[in-house]
Coordinates of C-alpha atoms and ligand atoms in Angstrom, one line a residue:
M1 CA -0.3 -0.2 -0.3
S2 CA 1.5 3.0 -1.3
T3 CA 2.0 6.0 1.3
N4 CA 1.3 8.5 -1.2
T5 CA -1.8 7.5 -1.6
L6 CA -4.3 10.4 0.1
S7 CA -7.1 7.8 1.2
A8 CA -10.6 8.9 1.3
I9 CA -13.1 8.8 4.3
V10 CA -15.9 6.7 4.1
A11 CA -17.9 7.1 6.9
L12 CA -20.2 4.6 8.3
I13 CA -23.3 6.6 10.4
G14 CA -26.7 5.2 11.4
R15 CA -28.1 4.5 15.0
P16 CA -27.4 1.5 17.0
N17 CA -27.7 -1.6 15.5
V18 CA -28.6 -0.9 12.5
G19 CA -26.0 -3.1 11.5
K20 CA -22.7 -0.5 10.9
S21 CA -20.2 -3.0 12.5
T22 CA -21.1 -5.8 10.0
L23 CA -21.2 -4.1 7.0
F24 CA -18.0 -2.6 8.3
N25 CA -16.8 -6.2 9.1
R26 CA -18.2 -7.3 5.4
I27 CA -16.4 -5.1 3.8
T28 CA -13.0 -5.1 5.6
R29 CA -13.1 -9.1 5.5
S30 CA -14.3 -9.3 1.5
R31 CA -12.5 -10.9 -0.6
K32 CA -12.2 -8.0 -2.6
A33 CA -10.7 -6.2 0.1
L34 CA -7.0 -5.6 0.5
V35 CA -6.8 -4.6 3.8
D36 CA -3.8 -3.6 6.1
P37 CA -2.8 -6.2 7.7
T38 CA -1.4 -4.7 10.6
P39 CA -3.0 -5.9 13.5
G40 CA -4.0 -2.5 15.5
V41 CA -3.0 -2.3 19.5
T42 CA -5.6 0.2 20.4
R43 CA -8.3 -1.6 21.6
D44 CA -11.2 0.5 19.9
R45 CA -10.2 -0.4 16.4
H46 CA -13.2 1.2 14.2
Y47 CA -11.3 1.6 11.0
E48 CA -9.7 0.1 8.4
R49 CA -7.2 1.1 5.6
V50 CA -8.7 -0.8 2.7
V51 CA -8.1 -1.5 -1.1
W52 CA -10.9 -1.6 -3.6
E53 CA -10.4 -1.9 -7.2
D54 CA -7.1 0.2 -7.1
K55 CA -8.5 2.7 -4.8
G56 CA -7.7 3.2 -1.2
F57 CA -10.1 4.7 1.6
I58 CA -10.6 4.7 5.1
L59 CA -13.6 3.1 6.3
V60 CA -14.7 4.4 9.5
D61 CA -17.2 3.1 11.7
T62 CA -18.5 6.4 13.5
G63 CA -20.7 4.7 16.0
G64 CA -17.9 2.6 18.2
I65 CA -15.7 6.5 17.6
D66 CA -16.4 9.4 19.3
D67 CA -19.1 8.2 21.4
N68 CA -20.5 9.5 24.0
P69 CA -23.4 6.9 25.6
E70 CA -24.7 9.7 27.8
D71 CA -25.9 11.5 24.6
A72 CA -29.5 11.4 23.3
L73 CA -29.6 9.1 20.8
V74 CA -30.9 12.0 18.1
H75 CA -28.0 13.9 19.7
H76 CA -25.1 11.2 19.2
I77 CA -26.3 10.5 15.4
R78 CA -26.3 14.3 14.8
E79 CA -22.6 14.2 16.0
Q80 CA -21.9 11.4 14.1
A81 CA -23.5 13.7 11.1
M82 CA -21.7 16.4 11.8
L83 CA -18.3 15.1 12.1
A84 CA -19.3 12.7 9.1
I85 CA -19.8 16.2 7.1
D86 CA -16.7 18.0 8.0
E87 CA -14.0 14.9 7.5
A88 CA -15.7 12.1 5.3
D89 CA -15.9 12.5 1.7
I90 CA -18.6 9.9 1.2
V91 CA -21.2 8.8 3.7
L92 CA -22.5 5.5 3.7
F93 CA -26.1 6.4 5.6
L94 CA -27.7 2.7 7.0
M95 CA -31.0 2.5 8.3
D96 CA -33.2 -0.3 9.4
G97 CA -35.1 -2.0 6.9
K98 CA -36.7 -4.1 9.5
E99 CA -37.6 -1.2 11.6
G100 CA -38.5 1.2 8.9
V101 CA -38.6 5.3 8.9
T102 CA -37.9 7.1 12.3
P103 CA -37.5 10.4 12.9
A104 CA -34.1 10.5 13.7
D105 CA -33.1 8.8 10.4
Q106 CA -35.4 11.6 8.9
E107 CA -33.7 14.3 10.6
V108 CA -30.2 13.0 9.8
I109 CA -30.9 12.7 5.7
E110 CA -31.9 16.6 5.8
I111 CA -28.6 17.3 7.5
L112 CA -26.6 15.4 4.9
R113 CA -28.5 17.1 2.5
R114 CA -28.4 20.1 3.3
A115 CA -24.7 19.8 3.3
Q116 CA -24.6 18.0 0.0
K117 CA -22.5 15.3 1.4
P118 CA -22.1 12.6 -1.2
T119 CA -24.2 9.9 0.7
Y120 CA -25.5 6.3 -0.2
H121 CA -29.1 5.9 1.4
V122 CA -28.4 2.0 2.7
V123 CA -31.6 0.6 3.6
N124 CA -29.9 -2.8 5.8
K125 CA -31.5 -6.1 7.1
I126 CA -33.2 -6.8 3.5
D127 CA -32.0 -10.3 3.7
S128 CA -33.8 -11.4 0.4
A129 CA -34.7 -10.6 -3.1
A130 CA -38.2 -11.5 -2.2
K131 CA -38.6 -9.3 1.0
E132 CA -37.6 -6.1 -0.7
I133 CA -40.3 -4.6 -2.2
E134 CA -42.3 -4.7 1.3
L135 CA -39.5 -3.7 3.0
L136 CA -38.3 -0.2 1.1
A137 CA -41.7 0.7 0.6
P138 CA -41.7 3.0 3.5
F139 CA -38.6 4.5 2.6
Y140 CA -39.7 6.2 -0.3
E141 CA -41.4 8.7 1.4
L142 CA -37.6 10.2 2.5
G143 CA -37.7 11.2 -0.6
V144 CA -33.8 10.6 -1.6
E145 CA -32.6 9.9 -5.2
N146 CA -31.8 6.4 -4.4
L147 CA -31.9 3.6 -1.8
W148 CA -29.4 0.8 -1.5
P149 CA -31.2 -2.5 -0.4
L150 CA -28.7 -4.6 1.8
S151 CA -28.7 -7.3 3.9
A152 CA -24.6 -6.6 5.7
E153 CA -25.3 -10.1 7.0
H154 CA -26.3 -12.1 4.4
G155 CA -24.6 -10.4 1.4
Y156 CA -27.5 -9.4 -0.3
G157 CA -27.2 -6.0 -2.3
F158 CA -23.5 -5.9 -1.5
P159 CA -21.8 -6.3 -5.1
T160 CA -24.2 -3.7 -6.3
L161 CA -23.2 -1.4 -3.3
M162 CA -19.6 -1.6 -3.6
E163 CA -19.8 -1.1 -7.4
Q164 CA -20.8 1.6 -7.1
L165 CA -18.5 3.1 -4.3
G166 CA -15.9 1.7 -6.0
A167 CA -17.2 3.8 -8.9
D168 CA -17.1 7.3 -6.9
L169 CA -14.7 7.1 -5.0
P170 CA -11.6 9.9 -6.0
G171 CA -8.5 8.5 -7.1
D172 CA -5.1 9.6 -5.6
R173 CA -5.4 13.1 -4.4
T174 CA -1.4 13.0 -4.5
E175 CA -1.9 13.8 -8.3
G176 CA -0.5 17.1 -10.0
L177 CA 1.2 17.6 -7.0
E178 CA 5.4 17.2 -7.7
L179 CA 7.1 17.4 -4.4
P180 CA 10.8 17.6 -4.4
E181 CA 12.5 14.3 -4.1
G182 CA 13.1 12.8 -0.4
T183 CA 10.5 15.4 0.8
V184 CA 9.4 14.2 4.2
R185 CA 6.0 14.5 5.3
V186 CA 5.4 16.0 8.5
A187 CA 2.1 16.1 10.1
F188 CA 1.0 17.7 13.6
F189 CA -1.6 16.4 16.0
G190 CA -2.6 17.5 19.4
R191 CA -5.8 18.7 21.4
P192 CA -7.0 22.0 20.4
N193 CA -5.1 24.8 21.9
V194 CA -1.7 22.9 22.9
G195 CA 0.1 24.8 19.9
K196 CA -0.3 23.1 16.6
S197 CA -0.6 26.2 14.5
S198 CA 1.9 28.2 16.5
M199 CA 4.5 25.6 16.1
I200 CA 4.1 25.8 12.3
N201 CA 4.1 29.7 12.3
Q202 CA 7.4 29.4 14.4
I203 CA 8.7 27.0 12.3
L204 CA 7.9 29.0 9.2
G205 CA 9.5 32.2 11.0
E206 CA 12.9 30.7 11.1
E207 CA 15.5 32.0 8.6
R208 CA 16.5 30.2 5.7
M209 CA 12.8 28.8 4.9
V210 CA 11.5 28.8 1.5
V211 CA 7.9 28.4 1.9
S212 CA 5.5 27.6 -0.6
E213 CA 1.5 27.0 0.3
I214 CA -0.1 24.0 -0.9
S215 CA -4.0 24.6 -1.1
G216 CA -6.5 22.1 -2.9
T217 CA -4.4 19.0 -2.4
T218 CA -7.2 18.0 0.0
R219 CA -10.3 19.9 1.1
D220 CA -9.7 21.2 4.4
S221 CA -5.9 21.5 5.1
V222 CA -3.7 24.3 4.1
D223 CA 0.2 22.0 3.6
T224 CA 3.1 24.1 3.8
L225 CA 6.3 23.1 1.8
V226 CA 8.9 23.9 3.4
T227 CA 12.9 24.0 2.1
H228 CA 15.6 24.1 5.1
G229 CA 19.0 23.4 3.5
K230 CA 18.9 20.8 1.4
Y231 CA 15.9 19.1 2.8
S232 CA 12.1 19.6 1.9
Y233 CA 9.3 19.0 4.2
L234 CA 5.5 19.0 4.0
F235 CA 4.0 20.3 6.9
I236 CA 0.4 18.8 7.5
D237 CA -1.5 21.1 9.7
T238 CA -4.9 19.1 11.2
A239 CA -5.9 22.2 12.4
G240 CA -7.3 22.3 9.2
I241 CA -6.4 26.1 8.3
R242 CA -3.2 28.0 9.6
R243 CA -4.3 31.2 11.5
K244 CA -1.7 33.0 10.6
G245 CA -1.4 35.6 12.9
K246 CA -4.8 36.3 14.1
T247 CA -6.5 34.6 16.8
T248 CA -9.7 32.9 15.8
E249 CA -12.8 31.3 17.8
K250 CA -11.7 27.8 18.7
L251 CA -14.6 25.8 17.7
E252 CA -12.1 22.9 16.4
K253 CA -12.7 19.8 18.7
F254 CA -10.9 16.8 18.5
S255 CA -11.2 14.5 16.1
I256 CA -9.8 11.1 15.5
L257 CA -11.1 11.2 11.4
K258 CA -9.1 14.3 11.1
S259 CA -6.3 12.3 12.4
L260 CA -6.4 9.2 10.7
A261 CA -6.9 11.6 7.3
A262 CA -3.5 13.2 8.0
M263 CA -1.8 10.2 9.6
S264 CA -2.3 8.5 6.1
R265 CA -0.5 10.9 4.1
C266 CA 2.7 11.6 7.2
D267 CA 6.0 9.9 7.1
V268 CA 6.4 11.9 10.8
A269 CA 3.6 12.7 13.3
A270 CA 4.7 15.4 15.6
V271 CA 2.3 14.6 18.6
L272 CA 2.5 18.0 20.6
I273 CA 1.8 17.7 24.5
D274 CA 0.7 20.5 27.2
A275 CA 3.7 20.9 29.1
E276 CA 1.6 22.5 32.3
E277 CA -1.2 20.3 31.8
G278 CA 0.7 16.8 31.3
I279 CA -0.5 13.6 29.0
T280 CA -3.9 13.5 28.1
E281 CA -6.4 10.1 27.7
Q282 CA -6.7 11.8 23.7
D283 CA -3.0 12.0 23.6
T284 CA -2.0 8.4 24.2
K285 CA -5.1 7.6 22.2
V286 CA -3.8 9.5 18.9
I287 CA -0.2 8.0 19.8
G288 CA -2.1 4.4 19.7
Y289 CA -3.0 5.0 16.3
V290 CA -0.1 6.4 15.0
L291 CA 1.7 3.1 16.4
D292 CA -0.6 0.8 14.5
E293 CA -0.5 2.9 11.5
G294 CA 3.4 2.5 11.6
R295 CA 4.4 6.3 11.3
G296 CA 7.4 7.8 12.8
L297 CA 6.9 9.8 16.0
I298 CA 8.2 12.6 17.8
I299 CA 6.7 14.0 20.4
L300 CA 7.0 17.6 21.4
V301 CA 6.2 18.8 25.0
N302 CA 5.3 22.2 24.3
K303 CA 4.6 25.6 26.8
W304 CA 8.0 24.5 28.2
D305 CA 8.3 28.2 28.4
L306 CA 5.8 28.1 31.1
I307 CA 6.9 25.5 33.7
A308 CA 10.6 27.0 32.6
G309 CA 11.8 27.9 36.1
D310 CA 9.7 24.8 37.9
K311 CA 12.8 21.8 38.0
K312 CA 10.4 19.7 39.4
R313 CA 7.3 20.0 36.9
Q314 CA 9.6 19.5 34.8
E315 CA 10.9 16.1 35.7
A316 CA 7.7 15.4 36.6
V317 CA 6.2 15.7 33.2
M318 CA 9.3 14.1 31.1
A319 CA 9.1 11.1 33.5
E320 CA 5.0 11.0 32.7
V321 CA 4.7 11.4 29.4
A322 CA 7.5 8.1 29.4
R323 CA 5.5 6.4 31.8
A324 CA 2.1 6.6 29.3
L325 CA 4.1 5.1 26.6
P326 CA 5.1 2.0 27.5
F327 CA 5.0 0.5 23.4
V328 CA 6.7 3.7 21.9
G329 CA 9.9 4.1 23.9
Y330 CA 11.6 4.8 20.6
A331 CA 10.1 8.2 19.7
P332 CA 12.3 10.9 20.7
I333 CA 10.9 13.3 23.0
L334 CA 12.0 17.2 23.1
N335 CA 10.5 19.6 24.9
V336 CA 10.0 23.3 23.2
S337 CA 7.9 26.0 23.1
A338 CA 5.9 27.3 19.9
L339 CA 5.9 30.7 21.6
T340 CA 10.1 31.7 21.9
G341 CA 10.9 29.1 19.6
Y342 CA 12.7 27.3 22.4
G343 CA 14.1 23.6 21.4
I344 CA 12.3 24.3 17.6
K345 CA 16.4 24.2 16.1
R346 CA 16.8 20.4 17.9
F347 CA 13.9 19.7 16.0
F348 CA 15.0 19.8 12.2
P349 CA 17.9 17.1 12.6
V350 CA 15.6 15.0 15.1
I351 CA 12.8 14.9 12.1
G352 CA 15.7 14.0 9.5
S353 CA 16.8 11.2 12.0
V354 CA 13.5 9.5 12.2
Y355 CA 13.1 9.6 8.5
R356 CA 16.5 8.6 7.5
Q357 CA 15.4 5.4 9.4
F358 CA 12.1 5.4 9.1
T359 CA 12.9 5.1 5.4
A360 CA 16.2 2.4 5.5
S361 CA 16.8 -0.8 3.5
F362 CA 19.5 -3.4 4.7
P363 CA 21.2 -5.8 2.6
T364 CA 20.4 -9.3 2.7
S365 CA 23.4 -10.5 3.8
A366 CA 23.8 -7.9 6.6
L367 CA 20.6 -9.0 7.9
N368 CA 21.3 -12.7 7.5
N369 CA 25.1 -12.1 9.8
L370 CA 22.9 -10.1 12.1
L371 CA 20.2 -12.9 12.9
R372 CA 22.8 -15.6 13.2
E373 CA 25.1 -13.6 16.0
A374 CA 21.3 -12.9 17.4
V375 CA 20.9 -16.4 17.9
E376 CA 24.2 -17.7 18.9
A377 CA 24.2 -15.4 21.6
H378 CA 21.0 -16.5 22.6
S379 CA 19.2 -19.6 21.4
P380 CA 15.7 -19.5 20.9
P381 CA 13.5 -22.2 22.9
I382 CA 12.1 -25.3 22.5
Y383 CA 9.1 -25.9 21.3
K384 CA 6.9 -28.9 21.2
N385 CA 10.3 -31.0 21.9
K386 CA 11.6 -29.6 19.1
R387 CA 14.3 -26.3 19.2
L388 CA 13.0 -23.5 16.9
K389 CA 14.8 -22.8 14.0
F390 CA 15.6 -19.4 12.2
Y391 CA 16.4 -20.1 8.5
Y392 CA 17.4 -16.8 7.0
T393 CA 15.8 -13.2 6.7
A394 CA 15.0 -10.4 4.9
Q395 CA 14.0 -7.0 4.7
I396 CA 10.2 -6.7 3.1
G397 CA 9.2 -2.7 3.3
T398 CA 10.1 0.4 4.0
R399 CA 7.9 3.2 5.6
P400 CA 8.4 1.8 8.5
P401 CA 11.2 -1.0 7.6
K402 CA 9.7 -4.4 7.7
F403 CA 11.5 -7.9 8.4
V404 CA 10.8 -11.4 7.2
V405 CA 12.1 -14.1 9.4
M406 CA 11.5 -17.7 8.1
T407 CA 11.6 -20.1 11.0
N408 CA 10.3 -23.8 11.5
S409 CA 7.5 -22.9 13.9
E410 CA 5.2 -19.6 14.0
K411 CA 3.7 -20.4 17.0
G412 CA 7.1 -21.5 18.8
V413 CA 8.2 -17.5 18.8
H414 CA 7.2 -16.0 21.9
F415 CA 6.6 -12.8 23.0
S416 CA 10.0 -12.8 24.8
Y417 CA 11.8 -14.6 22.1
E418 CA 10.0 -11.8 19.7
R419 CA 11.2 -9.1 21.7
Y420 CA 14.8 -10.0 22.1
L421 CA 15.1 -10.1 18.5
V422 CA 13.6 -7.1 17.6
N423 CA 16.0 -5.7 20.0
R424 CA 18.6 -7.1 18.6
Y425 CA 17.3 -5.8 15.1
R426 CA 17.3 -2.2 16.9
E427 CA 20.6 -2.4 17.8
G428 CA 22.3 -3.7 14.9
L429 CA 20.4 -1.8 12.2
G430 CA 20.8 1.6 14.3
L431 CA 17.3 1.9 14.5
D432 CA 16.2 3.3 17.5
K433 CA 14.3 6.2 16.7
V434 CA 11.6 4.0 14.5
P435 CA 9.0 1.2 14.9
I436 CA 10.0 -2.2 13.4
R437 CA 8.0 -4.9 12.2
I438 CA 9.2 -8.7 12.0
I439 CA 7.4 -11.0 10.7
F440 CA 7.8 -14.9 11.7
K441 CA 7.0 -17.3 8.8
A442 CA 6.6 -21.4 8.8
K443 CA 8.6 -23.1 6.2
S444 CA 8.4 -26.5 6.4
E445 CA 11.6 -29.2 7.1
Q446 CA 10.8 -30.9 3.9
R447 CA 10.2 -27.5 1.9
K448 CA 13.8 -26.5 3.3
K449 CA 15.4 -29.9 2.1
G450 CA 13.9 -30.3 -1.1
Ligands
LIG1 P1 -24.2 -1.9 14.7 O1 -25.1 -0.8 16.1 O2 -25.1 -0.5 13.7 O3 -22.7 -1.6 14.5 O4 -25.2 -2.6 14.1 P2 -24.4 -4.0 14.1 O5 -23.7 -4.2 13.3 O6 -23.4 -4.1 15.7 O7 -25.8 -5.1 14.1 C1 -26.5 -5.0 14.8 C2 -27.8 -6.4 14.8 O8 -28.6 -6.1 13.9 C3 -26.9 -7.1 15.2 O9 -27.8 -8.3 15.7 C4 -27.1 -8.1 13.6 O10 -26.6 -9.1 13.5 C5 -27.9 -7.6 13.2 N1 -27.5 -7.4 12.1 C6 -26.7 -6.3 11.0 N2 -27.2 -6.8 9.8 C7 -28.2 -7.2 9.4 C8 -28.5 -8.1 8.0 O11 -28.3 -7.4 7.2 N3 -30.0 -8.4 8.7 C9 -30.0 -9.1 9.5 N4 -31.3 -9.7 9.7 N5 -30.1 -8.6 10.5 C10 -28.5 -8.0 10.7
LIG2 P1 -3.5 24.6 18.4 O1 -5.1 25.4 18.7 O2 -2.9 23.7 18.9 O3 -3.3 25.2 16.3 O4 -2.8 25.8 19.1 P2 -2.4 27.4 18.8 O5 -0.7 27.0 18.2 O6 -3.7 28.6 18.2 O7 -2.2 28.1 20.0 C1 -3.2 27.7 21.6 C2 -2.6 28.9 22.6 O8 -1.5 28.7 23.2 C3 -2.4 30.5 21.9 O9 -2.8 31.4 22.5 C4 -0.6 30.2 21.8 O10 -0.2 31.9 22.2 C5 -0.4 29.4 23.0 N1 0.7 28.6 22.6 C6 1.2 28.0 21.8 N2 2.5 27.8 22.0 C7 2.6 28.5 22.9 C8 4.6 28.1 23.9 O11 4.8 26.9 23.8 N3 4.2 28.7 24.9 C9 2.9 29.2 25.6 N4 3.4 30.1 26.7 N5 1.7 29.3 25.0 C10 1.3 28.8 23.9

């Protein structure tokens, strides 16, 4: 899956129990869908990157995201709709064919219509062609152009729906956008008011920067191409519009969808944390997604000026950040101030080294030496009366570096030995600042000999 594909966002919305997660599963598990095989580590994985007919998109089940059970039902789905309107390219609006039309459905359809958001009005739970006419009838009063009868559970209507969706998906949004070779895409994440815009402005204010704004590459963000020395960076502001110099009302609310869209486009995610407030649940959530997506990660503890004189607080916040992020121990943590510019000079070399590691490739012979030495230094365990064996290794991808290790038993590779090998790879290859992935593949003894 190319990282350069700027994925469209397809959002599933609808009342609880209409079948959103059933449809989500059907799409992502369909034989025609190519889903990023990397298992997610965040518990609430309600999105998947999917490639359908050569077009990439992010499928999001909004029922699981930003979920607030205390919300009244109508309010809750209205919120989903607003979110989808802001950020999705295409909405799959699901209704329940067995229950018929509800006032909540009508209201949301009206909202989507006013926003002119491309919407598929899907009537789910139509489990057979025989039932279609009868169950669909009440939905005609909605006055929408097209109704899509579907059985998310049994597949009726699914091929037709997906064929049209495939045709409607936008192609690669990077088309026509010419970035200098080796441009590092850096996206900034963090809660509203943490200092994302100030940070970008501070960076742009530095000397020797050649800046050009690239608008129109996505609907709602102004990317900035920056040349610093011989390197180029594309800065992606997830706040959408950079509020240069003027303070505007902050209605922006934290949005996972917005984060996801930017995350699919970046090499390095810079996550800003407020030094005074410390790390929040939203921060760890975003970092979890960065981890899932396998992006490079840099943590910026911003507003350092506010605690400049307070050694105790400084130590406390750095310890808190490290403690909260046990899975991303490789991520550089920088204390900075977007207001005064403190620490910003250190940021560039760090981006550079993260990016170099993120895109690094290694010759197979060096990798095999590394594997052999690692195995000699620390014998693999016995599994089912047989010693675990590793035959050879190779790099199978970059962004982030990904390796395969052929073994006699995938199941025999326990967590502790896997962690040992990952650490040896990290040390041996100088990959201390990025996520790396090792995939173990079984190769039978017979095949090896034959
Ligand atoms: P969500 O809350 O919108 O994500 O809904 P779910 O996908 O969890 O589905 C709610 C219930 O409806 C589950 O019991 C599903 O088995 C059922 N369901 C989903 N799709 C269909 C369908 O196409 N036909 C029928 N008969 N039941 C369905
Ligand atoms: P965004 O919503 O993440 O883009 O945050 P902004 O860049 O708009 O910053 C929000 C507020 O925090 C503004 O009033 C900034 O002046 C202030 N701010 C941003 N960075 C710093 C910093 O490093 N130190 C201090 N003291 N204030 C900052």
